[in-house]
């Protein structure tokens, strides 16, 4: 049957846009559709973890992300109009050669989306707005998406990146299992406000220790502040501009008129939920459609972008590289356990059981237990890089490794050992040098998403491993 596109991506949030970018640079025909008339206008997901910064480096948007944002400010605690102390939001970490992006970076979600959309258009893609998917049908050859307009779109594969209330997930009948993290409703709003400096994240704790916290954070790269306010369970949250002004004035030393503009407002109840499956036939769930987090740990958007990064190269390999369709089964195998782990982390941070430290940076995540991982060395030193681990940065014989990894290809590192003369394919970039850092000596085949897929002391088995992926 004829198709309109190879991949239909439903939803133009950070997940769908990142996937669109990754597919476009691989030459995959993809269509990104969004039910709204424009991109999401708010700042809800504003924190970029170091691992996501590495992903954005590869996707070609890191410079724009750096220019659009800034570091997280120190928390300033207020009581009765007086400054009474400071609070570090994240445990400090030093940048290193293998991890050059050492701290979270703040960019409002709306700005991240603009950057990803611009990159998508630069690569020849785009977003089709006002196209709401209301139902789907699939068969052995593809997926038919039904739109609210009465039109249909036919694709070989469909990726649902349409949020926590995913219409695609519901159409598939895939349930989400989870819990309410906090029954207290929370207001989040983007405002213009006077009377507060932009050097601090201003925190106004409730005098009685109850559920009436107010936090006002300057949004890096903008003139806006993000207001976050918790309410007692059962409260009906007033999202009107006057309602936002009232809660700011009641919980701080500011007057209602100090909030000069309310640009966007929403409310939510923090919850943690995980889809029972991340795939059904030719349809895949990614981002909030697959997992919903409390925002406290700064993990939701980051885990979502990395879903797209994992799925993008696999779709590319199947659609343009001759890889077997079974490769796509590894998406759920690899990403669902990671999402479950990050949900536990987010919930722990929200409840004050876990600090915002090393685990929240997501640099230690990997796929050692994946069916795609092959560690052929009998012994590996403690702390050394193993197959399945994130491939660290570094400089080998004058070549920066992240520069070598950047792009839709595989990379073979031959460190302190002889590299294979042939059998790795013209599309595999080879970097040779002495034993280096956490890698030590050995051969390391780095996947297109920056994880070591295969590792060995000799090239025995490397060629057979690559054959699993068609023409890498």
C-alpha positions as a LaTeX table, in Angstrom:
\begin{tabular}{lrrr}
\hline
Residue & $x$ (\AA) & $y$ (\AA) & $z$ (\AA) \\
\hline
Unk1 & 0.00 & 0.00 & 0.00 \\
Unk2 & 1.20 & 3.54 & $-0.69$ \\
Unk3 & 2.14 & 5.72 & 2.26 \\
Unk4 & 2.12 & 9.46 & 2.81 \\
Unk5 & 5.26 & 9.28 & 4.93 \\
Unk6 & 7.60 & 6.74 & 6.42 \\
Unk7 & 7.16 & 7.95 & 10.01 \\
Unk8 & 4.25 & 9.95 & 11.40 \\
Unk9 & 5.25 & 11.74 & 14.61 \\
Unk10 & 2.21 & 12.83 & 16.61 \\
Unk11 & 2.99 & 15.81 & 18.84 \\
Unk12 & 5.38 & 18.74 & 18.43 \\
Unk13 & 6.70 & 18.96 & 21.97 \\
Unk14 & 10.40 & 18.45 & 22.75 \\
Unk15 & 10.06 & 14.68 & 22.18 \\
Unk16 & 8.41 & 14.85 & 18.78 \\
Unk17 & 10.62 & 17.68 & 17.57 \\
Unk18 & 13.83 & 15.95 & 18.70 \\
Unk19 & 12.72 & 12.79 & 16.90 \\
Unk20 & 11.86 & 14.82 & 13.82 \\
Unk21 & 15.35 & 16.33 & 13.82 \\
Unk22 & 17.03 & 12.96 & 14.22 \\
Unk23 & 15.00 & 11.37 & 11.43 \\
Unk24 & 15.51 & 14.33 & 9.09 \\
Unk25 & 19.29 & 14.19 & 9.39 \\
Unk26 & 19.11 & 10.47 & 8.53 \\
Unk27 & 17.17 & 11.15 & 5.35 \\
Unk28 & 14.00 & 9.52 & 6.68 \\
Unk29 & 10.72 & 10.88 & 5.31 \\
Unk30 & 8.86 & 11.93 & 8.46 \\
Unk31 & 5.83 & 14.11 & 9.17 \\
Unk32 & 5.41 & 15.86 & 12.53 \\
Unk33 & 1.80 & 16.81 & 13.27 \\
Unk34 & 0.50 & 18.91 & 16.14 \\
Unk35 & $-3.15$ & 19.30 & 17.13 \\
Unk36 & $-2.61$ & 22.87 & 18.37 \\
Unk37 & $-2.35$ & 25.92 & 16.19 \\
Unk38 & 1.15 & 26.66 & 17.50 \\
Unk39 & 3.86 & 25.26 & 19.71 \\
Unk40 & 3.19 & 24.87 & 23.44 \\
Unk41 & 3.58 & 28.40 & 24.91 \\
Unk42 & 4.70 & 27.69 & 28.50 \\
Unk43 & 7.86 & 27.05 & 30.47 \\
Unk44 & 6.77 & 23.83 & 32.23 \\
Unk45 & 9.84 & 21.72 & 31.35 \\
Unk46 & 12.77 & 24.09 & 31.81 \\
Unk47 & 15.72 & 22.02 & 33.03 \\
Unk48 & 18.24 & 20.36 & 30.70 \\
Unk49 & 20.35 & 17.69 & 32.36 \\
Unk50 & 23.97 & 17.14 & 31.24 \\
Unk51 & 23.14 & 13.98 & 29.28 \\
Unk52 & 20.49 & 15.84 & 27.31 \\
Unk53 & 23.03 & 18.57 & 26.58 \\
Unk54 & 25.20 & 15.86 & 25.03 \\
Unk55 & 22.24 & 14.75 & 22.91 \\
Unk56 & 21.66 & 18.33 & 21.79 \\
Unk57 & 25.36 & 18.59 & 20.93 \\
Unk58 & 24.89 & 15.66 & 18.55 \\
Unk59 & 21.63 & 17.01 & 17.09 \\
Unk60 & 23.28 & 20.34 & 16.25 \\
Unk61 & 21.33 & 22.61 & 18.61 \\
Unk62 & 23.67 & 22.95 & 21.60 \\
Unk63 & 24.98 & 26.40 & 20.69 \\
Unk64 & 21.42 & 27.72 & 20.36 \\
Unk65 & 20.41 & 26.09 & 23.66 \\
Unk66 & 23.41 & 27.61 & 25.40 \\
Unk67 & 22.63 & 31.04 & 23.96 \\
Unk68 & 18.96 & 30.81 & 24.95 \\
Unk69 & 19.42 & 29.84 & 28.61 \\
Unk70 & 21.63 & 29.93 & 31.65 \\
Unk71 & 22.57 & 28.19 & 34.85 \\
Unk72 & 20.10 & 27.68 & 37.66 \\
Unk73 & 20.13 & 30.54 & 40.19 \\
Unk74 & 20.71 & 30.06 & 43.90 \\
Unk75 & 17.51 & 29.78 & 45.89 \\
Unk76 & 16.75 & 32.77 & 48.14 \\
Unk77 & 14.47 & 32.00 & 51.07 \\
Unk78 & 12.14 & 34.77 & 52.25 \\
Unk79 & 10.11 & 35.19 & 55.42 \\
Unk80 & 7.97 & 38.23 & 56.29 \\
Unk81 & 9.62 & 40.26 & 53.53 \\
Unk82 & 13.14 & 39.53 & 54.71 \\
Unk83 & 15.84 & 37.37 & 53.16 \\
Unk84 & 16.64 & 34.64 & 55.67 \\
Unk85 & 18.92 & 32.22 & 53.83 \\
Unk86 & 20.07 & 30.63 & 50.60 \\
Unk87 & 19.52 & 27.18 & 49.14 \\
Unk88 & 21.43 & 25.33 & 46.42 \\
Unk89 & 19.00 & 23.61 & 44.09 \\
Unk90 & 21.55 & 21.08 & 42.82 \\
Unk91 & 24.64 & 19.45 & 44.26 \\
Unk92 & 27.70 & 21.02 & 42.57 \\
Unk93 & 29.72 & 19.07 & 40.04 \\
Unk94 & 32.97 & 19.87 & 38.26 \\
Unk95 & 33.21 & 19.64 & 34.50 \\
Unk96 & 35.71 & 17.05 & 33.30 \\
Unk97 & 37.18 & 15.89 & 30.04 \\
Unk98 & 34.79 & 12.94 & 29.81 \\
Unk99 & 31.73 & 14.94 & 30.99 \\
Unk100 & 32.04 & 18.51 & 29.70 \\
Unk101 & 28.49 & 19.58 & 30.61 \\
Unk102 & 28.52 & 19.38 & 34.37 \\
Unk103 & 25.37 & 21.12 & 35.55 \\
Unk104 & 21.73 & 21.51 & 34.55 \\
Unk105 & 20.95 & 24.29 & 32.09 \\
Unk106 & 17.73 & 26.28 & 32.25 \\
Unk107 & 15.79 & 26.96 & 29.07 \\
Unk108 & 11.99 & 27.47 & 29.08 \\
Unk109 & 10.21 & 24.68 & 27.24 \\
Unk110 & 8.70 & 27.02 & 24.68 \\
Unk111 & 12.17 & 28.24 & 23.73 \\
Unk112 & 13.58 & 24.70 & 23.50 \\
Unk113 & 10.77 & 23.86 & 21.12 \\
Unk114 & 11.49 & 26.91 & 18.96 \\
Unk115 & 15.15 & 25.86 & 18.70 \\
Unk116 & 14.30 & 22.29 & 17.75 \\
Unk117 & 11.71 & 23.44 & 15.23 \\
Unk118 & 14.24 & 25.78 & 13.60 \\
Unk119 & 16.73 & 22.91 & 13.35 \\
Unk120 & 14.05 & 20.65 & 11.87 \\
Unk121 & 13.25 & 23.24 & 9.22 \\
Unk122 & 16.95 & 23.74 & 8.51 \\
Unk123 & 17.11 & 20.01 & 7.71 \\
Unk124 & 14.13 & 20.26 & 5.35 \\
Unk125 & 11.38 & 19.16 & 7.74 \\
Unk126 & 8.63 & 21.01 & 9.51 \\
Unk127 & 5.51 & 20.84 & 11.68 \\
Unk128 & 1.96 & 20.58 & 10.39 \\
Unk129 & $-0.28$ & 22.38 & 12.87 \\
Unk130 & $-3.99$ & 21.94 & 13.50 \\
Unk131 & $-3.89$ & 18.22 & 12.74 \\
Unk132 & $-5.37$ & 16.24 & 15.61 \\
Unk133 & $-5.11$ & 12.46 & 15.51 \\
Unk134 & $-8.30$ & 10.91 & 16.85 \\
Unk135 & $-7.81$ & 7.24 & 16.00 \\
Unk136 & $-5.50$ & 4.77 & 14.34 \\
Unk137 & $-5.62$ & 1.48 & 12.49 \\
Unk138 & $-2.63$ & $-0.68$ & 11.63 \\
Unk139 & $-1.89$ & $-3.72$ & 9.54 \\
Unk140 & 1.15 & $-5.69$ & 8.47 \\
Unk141 & 2.35 & $-2.89$ & 6.19 \\
Unk142 & 1.66 & 0.34 & 8.01 \\
Unk143 & $-0.52$ & 2.59 & 10.15 \\
Unk144 & $-3.47$ & 4.73 & 9.14 \\
Unk145 & $-4.08$ & 7.76 & 11.36 \\
Unk146 & $-7.53$ & 9.36 & 11.35 \\
Unk147 & $-7.61$ & 13.12 & 11.89 \\
Unk148 & $-10.33$ & 15.27 & 13.42 \\
Unk149 & $-10.66$ & 16.97 & 10.03 \\
Unk150 & $-11.77$ & 13.69 & 8.46 \\
Unk151 & $-8.48$ & 13.24 & 6.63 \\
Unk152 & $-6.20$ & 10.26 & 7.02 \\
Unk153 & $-2.42$ & 9.89 & 7.00 \\
Unk154 & $-0.77$ & 6.63 & 6.03 \\
Unk155 & 2.70 & 5.84 & 7.45 \\
Unk156 & 4.97 & 2.84 & 7.78 \\
Unk157 & 5.45 & 3.64 & 11.47 \\
Unk158 & 3.80 & 6.02 & 13.95 \\
Unk159 & 5.34 & 7.53 & 17.08 \\
Unk160 & 3.00 & 8.91 & 19.75 \\
Unk161 & 4.62 & 11.94 & 21.37 \\
Unk162 & 1.28 & 13.52 & 22.20 \\
Unk163 & 1.64 & 13.91 & 25.95 \\
Unk164 & 0.33 & 12.40 & 29.14 \\
Unk165 & $-3.25$ & 12.28 & 27.84 \\
Unk166 & $-2.07$ & 10.66 & 24.60 \\
Unk167 & $-4.94$ & 10.00 & 22.22 \\
Unk168 & $-2.80$ & 7.43 & 20.43 \\
Unk169 & $-2.07$ & 5.50 & 23.61 \\
Unk170 & $-5.76$ & 5.46 & 24.46 \\
Unk171 & $-6.63$ & 4.29 & 20.95 \\
Unk172 & $-4.20$ & 1.41 & 21.38 \\
Unk173 & $-5.77$ & 0.50 & 24.73 \\
Unk174 & $-2.43$ & 0.69 & 26.54 \\
Unk175 & $-2.89$ & 1.42 & 30.23 \\
Unk176 & $-0.62$ & 3.49 & 32.47 \\
Unk177 & 0.26 & 2.22 & 35.93 \\
Unk178 & 1.19 & 4.75 & 38.56 \\
Unk179 & 0.39 & 6.77 & 41.63 \\
Unk180 & $-0.35$ & 10.28 & 42.80 \\
Unk181 & 2.93 & 11.70 & 44.05 \\
Unk182 & 1.30 & 14.62 & 45.80 \\
Unk183 & $-2.47$ & 15.26 & 46.11 \\
Unk184 & $-1.87$ & 19.00 & 46.44 \\
Unk185 & $-2.73$ & 20.89 & 43.24 \\
Unk186 & 0.03 & 23.08 & 41.85 \\
Unk187 & $-0.14$ & 26.28 & 39.82 \\
Unk188 & 2.59 & 27.05 & 37.30 \\
Unk189 & 2.60 & 30.34 & 35.40 \\
Unk190 & 4.91 & 32.52 & 33.32 \\
Unk191 & 4.73 & 36.13 & 34.46 \\
Unk192 & 6.43 & 39.51 & 34.29 \\
Unk193 & 7.03 & 40.77 & 37.81 \\
Unk194 & 8.74 & 43.70 & 39.51 \\
Unk195 & 10.32 & 43.89 & 42.95 \\
Unk196 & 12.48 & 40.75 & 42.71 \\
Unk197 & 16.04 & 40.41 & 41.46 \\
Unk198 & 16.88 & 38.00 & 38.66 \\
Unk199 & 19.92 & 36.55 & 40.42 \\
Unk200 & 17.93 & 34.21 & 42.68 \\
Unk201 & 15.16 & 31.64 & 42.68 \\
Unk202 & 12.86 & 33.26 & 45.26 \\
Unk203 & 11.25 & 30.81 & 47.67 \\
Unk204 & 8.47 & 31.76 & 50.09 \\
Unk205 & 7.86 & 28.83 & 52.47 \\
Unk206 & 4.44 & 28.56 & 54.14 \\
Unk207 & 4.47 & 30.00 & 57.65 \\
Unk208 & 2.56 & 27.01 & 59.02 \\
Unk209 & 4.54 & 24.36 & 57.16 \\
Unk210 & 1.49 & 23.48 & 55.06 \\
Unk211 & 0.92 & 23.08 & 51.35 \\
Unk212 & 1.09 & 26.77 & 50.39 \\
Unk213 & 4.62 & 27.11 & 49.07 \\
Unk214 & 5.36 & 29.86 & 46.54 \\
Unk215 & 8.47 & 29.91 & 44.34 \\
Unk216 & 9.29 & 32.60 & 41.78 \\
Unk217 & 12.16 & 31.75 & 39.45 \\
Unk218 & 13.69 & 34.00 & 36.77 \\
Unk219 & 13.65 & 32.18 & 33.45 \\
Unk220 & 17.10 & 32.40 & 31.91 \\
Unk221 & 17.25 & 34.02 & 28.51 \\
Unk222 & 13.90 & 35.82 & 28.94 \\
Unk223 & 12.33 & 38.66 & 30.90 \\
Unk224 & 9.87 & 36.25 & 32.49 \\
Unk225 & 9.64 & 34.56 & 35.87 \\
Unk226 & 8.05 & 31.19 & 36.48 \\
Unk227 & 5.61 & 31.12 & 39.40 \\
Unk228 & 5.00 & 27.79 & 41.13 \\
Unk229 & 2.43 & 27.66 & 43.94 \\
Unk230 & 1.14 & 24.65 & 45.87 \\
Unk231 & $-2.35$ & 24.53 & 47.34 \\
Unk232 & $-4.07$ & 22.36 & 49.96 \\
Unk233 & $-5.69$ & 19.22 & 48.63 \\
Unk234 & $-9.09$ & 19.87 & 47.10 \\
Unk235 & $-8.44$ & 23.53 & 46.25 \\
Unk236 & $-9.85$ & 24.81 & 42.97 \\
Unk237 & $-6.95$ & 26.71 & 41.40 \\
Unk238 & $-7.80$ & 30.08 & 39.85 \\
Unk239 & $-5.81$ & 30.37 & 36.60 \\
Unk240 & $-7.00$ & 33.87 & 35.67 \\
Unk241 & $-4.46$ & 36.72 & 35.74 \\
Unk242 & $-6.16$ & 38.13 & 38.83 \\
Unk243 & $-6.00$ & 34.69 & 40.47 \\
Unk244 & $-2.25$ & 34.46 & 39.82 \\
Unk245 & $-1.70$ & 37.98 & 41.14 \\
Unk246 & $-3.69$ & 37.19 & 44.25 \\
Unk247 & $-1.69$ & 34.09 & 45.20 \\
Unk248 & 1.62 & 35.91 & 44.67 \\
Unk249 & 0.50 & 38.82 & 46.85 \\
Unk250 & $-0.93$ & 36.60 & 49.60 \\
Unk251 & 2.25 & 34.53 & 49.94 \\
Unk252 & 4.99 & 37.14 & 49.50 \\
Unk253 & 5.76 & 40.76 & 50.23 \\
Unk254 & 4.79 & 41.72 & 46.67 \\
Unk255 & 1.63 & 43.59 & 45.74 \\
Unk256 & $-0.81$ & 42.30 & 43.10 \\
Unk257 & 0.20 & 45.10 & 40.73 \\
Unk258 & 3.85 & 43.94 & 40.88 \\
Unk259 & 2.76 & 41.09 & 38.59 \\
Unk260 & 2.51 & 43.21 & 35.48 \\
Unk261 & 1.67 & 40.44 & 33.02 \\
Unk262 & 0.55 & 36.82 & 33.12 \\
Unk263 & 1.70 & 35.19 & 29.89 \\
Unk264 & 0.65 & 31.58 & 30.53 \\
Unk265 & $-0.85$ & 29.58 & 33.41 \\
Unk266 & $-1.74$ & 25.97 & 34.09 \\
Unk267 & $-2.29$ & 23.61 & 36.99 \\
Unk268 & $-1.50$ & 19.96 & 37.69 \\
Unk269 & $-1.32$ & 17.35 & 40.42 \\
Unk270 & 2.08 & 15.65 & 40.51 \\
Unk271 & 1.87 & 12.00 & 39.58 \\
Unk272 & 4.12 & 9.20 & 38.40 \\
Unk273 & 2.86 & 6.78 & 35.77 \\
Unk274 & 4.41 & 4.33 & 33.33 \\
Unk275 & 2.77 & 2.88 & 30.23 \\
Unk276 & 2.40 & $-0.90$ & 30.42 \\
Unk277 & 3.97 & $-1.10$ & 26.96 \\
Unk278 & 6.02 & 1.31 & 24.86 \\
Unk279 & 5.16 & $-0.35$ & 21.55 \\
Unk280 & 2.27 & $-2.09$ & 19.82 \\
Unk281 & 2.92 & $-3.33$ & 16.31 \\
Unk282 & 4.11 & $-0.39$ & 14.24 \\
Unk283 & 3.25 & 2.22 & 16.86 \\
Unk284 & 5.65 & 3.48 & 19.56 \\
Unk285 & 5.06 & 5.63 & 22.63 \\
Unk286 & 7.64 & 8.25 & 23.59 \\
Unk287 & 7.90 & 11.02 & 26.15 \\
Unk288 & 4.93 & 11.82 & 28.36 \\
Unk289 & 2.78 & 9.46 & 26.30 \\
Unk290 & 4.89 & 6.68 & 27.85 \\
Unk291 & 5.82 & 8.08 & 31.27 \\
Unk292 & 4.60 & 10.97 & 33.41 \\
Unk293 & 6.87 & 12.45 & 36.11 \\
Unk294 & 6.72 & 14.87 & 38.97 \\
Unk295 & 8.63 & 17.93 & 37.76 \\
Unk296 & 10.66 & 18.08 & 40.97 \\
Unk297 & 13.58 & 16.01 & 39.75 \\
Unk298 & 13.94 & 17.63 & 36.36 \\
Unk299 & 13.77 & 14.22 & 34.65 \\
Unk300 & 10.62 & 14.21 & 32.52 \\
Unk301 & 11.64 & 16.29 & 29.51 \\
Unk302 & 15.15 & 14.82 & 29.59 \\
Unk303 & 13.99 & 11.21 & 29.66 \\
Unk304 & 11.57 & 12.07 & 26.85 \\
Unk305 & 14.21 & 13.58 & 24.56 \\
Unk306 & 16.36 & 10.54 & 25.14 \\
Unk307 & 13.45 & 8.27 & 24.16 \\
Unk308 & 13.46 & 10.05 & 20.81 \\
Unk309 & 17.23 & 9.74 & 20.55 \\
Unk310 & 17.08 & 5.99 & 21.16 \\
Unk311 & 14.25 & 5.41 & 18.69 \\
Unk312 & 15.49 & 7.73 & 15.95 \\
Unk313 & 18.60 & 5.83 & 14.94 \\
Unk314 & 16.75 & 2.52 & 15.02 \\
Unk315 & 13.98 & 3.76 & 12.73 \\
Unk316 & 16.66 & 5.16 & 10.46 \\
Unk317 & 18.52 & 1.85 & 10.38 \\
Unk318 & 15.35 & $-0.07$ & 9.47 \\
Unk319 & 14.01 & 2.41 & 6.92 \\
Unk320 & 17.22 & 3.44 & 5.14 \\
Unk321 & 19.99 & 1.13 & 6.34 \\
Unk322 & 18.63 & $-2.33$ & 5.65 \\
Unk323 & 18.38 & $-3.37$ & 9.31 \\
Unk324 & 15.73 & $-5.96$ & 10.19 \\
Unk325 & 12.48 & $-4.61$ & 11.62 \\
Unk326 & 13.15 & $-6.63$ & 14.77 \\
Unk327 & 15.72 & $-4.00$ & 15.78 \\
Unk328 & 12.77 & $-1.81$ & 16.80 \\
Unk329 & 11.85 & $-4.30$ & 19.52 \\
Unk330 & 14.88 & $-3.06$ & 21.44 \\
Unk331 & 13.29 & 0.37 & 21.93 \\
Unk332 & 10.91 & $-0.82$ & 24.63 \\
Unk333 & 13.52 & $-3.23$ & 25.99 \\
Unk334 & 15.99 & $-0.39$ & 26.55 \\
Unk335 & 13.82 & 2.62 & 27.34 \\
Unk336 & 11.07 & 1.28 & 29.59 \\
Unk337 & 13.46 & 0.23 & 32.41 \\
Unk338 & 15.19 & 3.61 & 32.18 \\
Unk339 & 11.85 & 5.43 & 32.39 \\
Unk340 & 10.86 & 3.36 & 35.43 \\
Unk341 & 14.17 & 4.20 & 37.11 \\
Unk342 & 13.76 & 7.92 & 36.39 \\
Unk343 & 10.19 & 7.87 & 37.69 \\
Unk344 & 11.41 & 6.49 & 41.00 \\
Unk345 & 14.10 & 9.17 & 41.07 \\
Unk346 & 11.66 & 12.01 & 40.31 \\
Unk347 & 9.28 & 10.82 & 43.00 \\
Unk348 & 12.14 & 10.51 & 45.51 \\
Unk349 & 13.25 & 14.08 & 44.82 \\
Unk350 & 9.69 & 15.37 & 45.13 \\
Unk351 & 9.29 & 13.72 & 48.53 \\
Unk352 & 12.66 & 14.92 & 49.78 \\
Unk353 & 14.12 & 11.41 & 49.89 \\
Unk354 & 16.73 & 12.01 & 47.15 \\
Unk355 & 18.95 & 15.01 & 46.47 \\
Unk356 & 19.34 & 16.61 & 43.06 \\
Unk357 & 22.80 & 15.17 & 42.51 \\
Unk358 & 24.73 & 12.78 & 40.31 \\
Unk359 & 21.81 & 10.51 & 39.45 \\
Unk360 & 19.66 & 13.37 & 38.18 \\
Unk361 & 22.33 & 14.32 & 35.61 \\
Unk362 & 21.59 & 11.03 & 33.79 \\
Unk363 & 25.22 & 10.46 & 32.79 \\
Unk364 & 25.31 & 7.06 & 34.50 \\
Unk365 & 22.40 & 5.57 & 32.56 \\
Unk366 & 23.12 & 2.83 & 30.08 \\
Unk367 & 22.12 & $-0.43$ & 28.43 \\
Unk368 & 24.45 & $-3.11$ & 29.77 \\
Unk369 & 21.62 & $-5.67$ & 29.88 \\
Unk370 & 20.30 & $-4.90$ & 26.40 \\
Unk371 & 20.15 & $-7.56$ & 23.71 \\
Unk372 & 22.06 & $-5.07$ & 21.53 \\
Unk373 & 25.03 & $-5.01$ & 23.91 \\
Unk374 & 28.06 & $-7.26$ & 23.38 \\
Unk375 & 30.93 & $-7.19$ & 25.87 \\
Unk376 & 33.52 & $-9.69$ & 24.60 \\
Unk377 & 36.31 & $-9.00$ & 27.12 \\
Unk378 & 36.68 & $-11.54$ & 29.89 \\
Unk379 & 37.88 & $-8.99$ & 32.44 \\
Unk380 & 37.26 & $-5.24$ & 32.67 \\
Unk381 & 38.84 & $-2.98$ & 35.30 \\
Unk382 & 36.60 & $-1.50$ & 37.98 \\
Unk383 & 35.18 & 1.82 & 36.80 \\
Unk384 & 36.25 & 1.30 & 33.19 \\
Unk385 & 33.86 & 1.76 & 30.28 \\
Unk386 & 31.95 & $-1.41$ & 29.39 \\
Unk387 & 29.68 & $-2.26$ & 26.48 \\
Unk388 & 26.29 & $-0.70$ & 27.20 \\
Unk389 & 27.74 & 2.37 & 28.92 \\
Unk390 & 27.55 & 5.95 & 27.74 \\
Unk391 & 30.64 & 6.72 & 25.66 \\
Unk392 & 32.58 & 9.47 & 27.47 \\
Unk393 & 34.12 & 12.48 & 25.79 \\
Unk394 & 37.88 & 12.98 & 25.59 \\
Unk395 & 40.65 & 13.84 & 23.16 \\
Unk396 & 42.43 & 11.03 & 21.33 \\
Unk397 & 45.37 & 11.88 & 19.06 \\
Unk398 & 44.07 & 15.44 & 18.71 \\
Unk399 & 40.48 & 14.38 & 17.96 \\
Unk400 & 37.71 & 15.30 & 20.36 \\
Unk401 & 35.52 & 12.23 & 20.73 \\
Unk402 & 32.19 & 14.09 & 20.85 \\
Unk403 & 33.20 & 15.69 & 17.54 \\
Unk404 & 33.89 & 12.24 & 16.12 \\
Unk405 & 30.58 & 10.87 & 17.42 \\
Unk406 & 28.50 & 13.78 & 16.13 \\
Unk407 & 26.30 & 12.70 & 13.24 \\
Unk408 & 24.11 & 9.76 & 12.27 \\
Unk409 & 26.88 & 7.16 & 12.13 \\
Unk410 & 28.66 & 4.53 & 14.20 \\
Unk411 & 32.18 & 5.19 & 15.53 \\
Unk412 & 34.92 & 2.66 & 16.26 \\
Unk413 & 37.54 & 3.62 & 18.84 \\
Unk414 & 40.79 & 1.68 & 18.57 \\
Unk415 & 42.67 & 2.64 & 21.71 \\
Unk416 & 46.04 & 1.09 & 22.43 \\
Unk417 & 45.30 & $-1.87$ & 20.14 \\
Unk418 & 45.44 & $-2.51$ & 16.42 \\
Unk419 & 42.31 & $-1.52$ & 14.55 \\
Unk420 & 40.69 & $-3.93$ & 12.09 \\
Unk421 & 41.88 & $-3.45$ & 8.52 \\
Unk422 & 38.42 & $-3.97$ & 7.05 \\
Unk423 & 34.99 & $-5.28$ & 7.84 \\
Unk424 & 33.59 & $-2.24$ & 9.63 \\
Unk425 & 31.97 & $-0.55$ & 6.64 \\
Unk426 & 32.61 & 2.81 & 5.05 \\
Unk427 & 29.93 & 4.46 & 7.22 \\
Unk428 & 31.75 & 3.59 & 10.47 \\
Unk429 & 34.12 & 6.36 & 11.52 \\
Unk430 & 37.36 & 5.05 & 13.02 \\
Unk431 & 39.38 & 6.93 & 15.65 \\
Unk432 & 42.79 & 5.50 & 16.55 \\
Unk433 & 45.05 & 6.40 & 19.43 \\
Unk434 & 46.66 & 5.30 & 22.65 \\
Unk435 & 44.78 & 3.86 & 25.61 \\
Unk436 & 42.72 & 6.67 & 27.06 \\
Unk437 & 40.98 & 7.64 & 30.30 \\
Unk438 & 38.04 & 5.54 & 31.43 \\
Unk439 & 38.21 & 3.53 & 28.21 \\
Unk440 & 41.66 & 2.15 & 28.83 \\
Unk441 & 42.82 & $-0.06$ & 25.94 \\
Unk442 & 40.54 & $-1.90$ & 23.56 \\
Unk443 & 38.12 & $-1.62$ & 20.68 \\
Unk444 & 34.86 & 0.24 & 21.36 \\
Unk445 & 32.06 & 0.44 & 18.82 \\
Unk446 & 29.92 & 3.45 & 19.68 \\
Unk447 & 26.28 & 3.45 & 18.59 \\
Unk448 & 24.73 & 6.47 & 16.85 \\
Unk449 & 23.15 & 7.47 & 20.19 \\
Unk450 & 26.49 & 7.63 & 22.01 \\
Unk451 & 26.48 & 4.31 & 23.87 \\
Unk452 & 29.06 & 1.56 & 23.48 \\
Unk453 & 27.38 & $-1.30$ & 21.65 \\
Unk454 & 30.32 & $-3.70$ & 21.34 \\
Unk455 & 33.68 & $-3.84$ & 23.13 \\
Unk456 & 36.63 & $-6.19$ & 22.76 \\
Unk457 & 40.39 & $-6.57$ & 22.92 \\
Unk458 & 40.49 & $-7.93$ & 19.35 \\
Unk459 & 38.15 & $-7.48$ & 16.36 \\
Unk460 & 36.90 & $-11.06$ & 16.57 \\
Unk461 & 33.11 & $-10.92$ & 16.34 \\
Unk462 & 32.92 & $-7.24$ & 15.42 \\
Unk463 & 31.92 & $-7.85$ & 11.80 \\
Unk464 & 29.15 & $-10.24$ & 12.77 \\
Unk465 & 27.86 & $-7.74$ & 15.32 \\
Unk466 & 27.64 & $-4.99$ & 12.68 \\
Unk467 & 25.72 & $-7.27$ & 10.32 \\
Unk468 & 22.84 & $-7.15$ & 12.80 \\
Unk469 & 22.26 & $-3.51$ & 11.84 \\
Unk470 & 22.24 & $-3.71$ & 8.08 \\
Unk471 & 24.49 & $-1.02$ & 6.65 \\
Unk472 & 25.58 & 1.04 & 9.67 \\
\hline
\end{tabular}
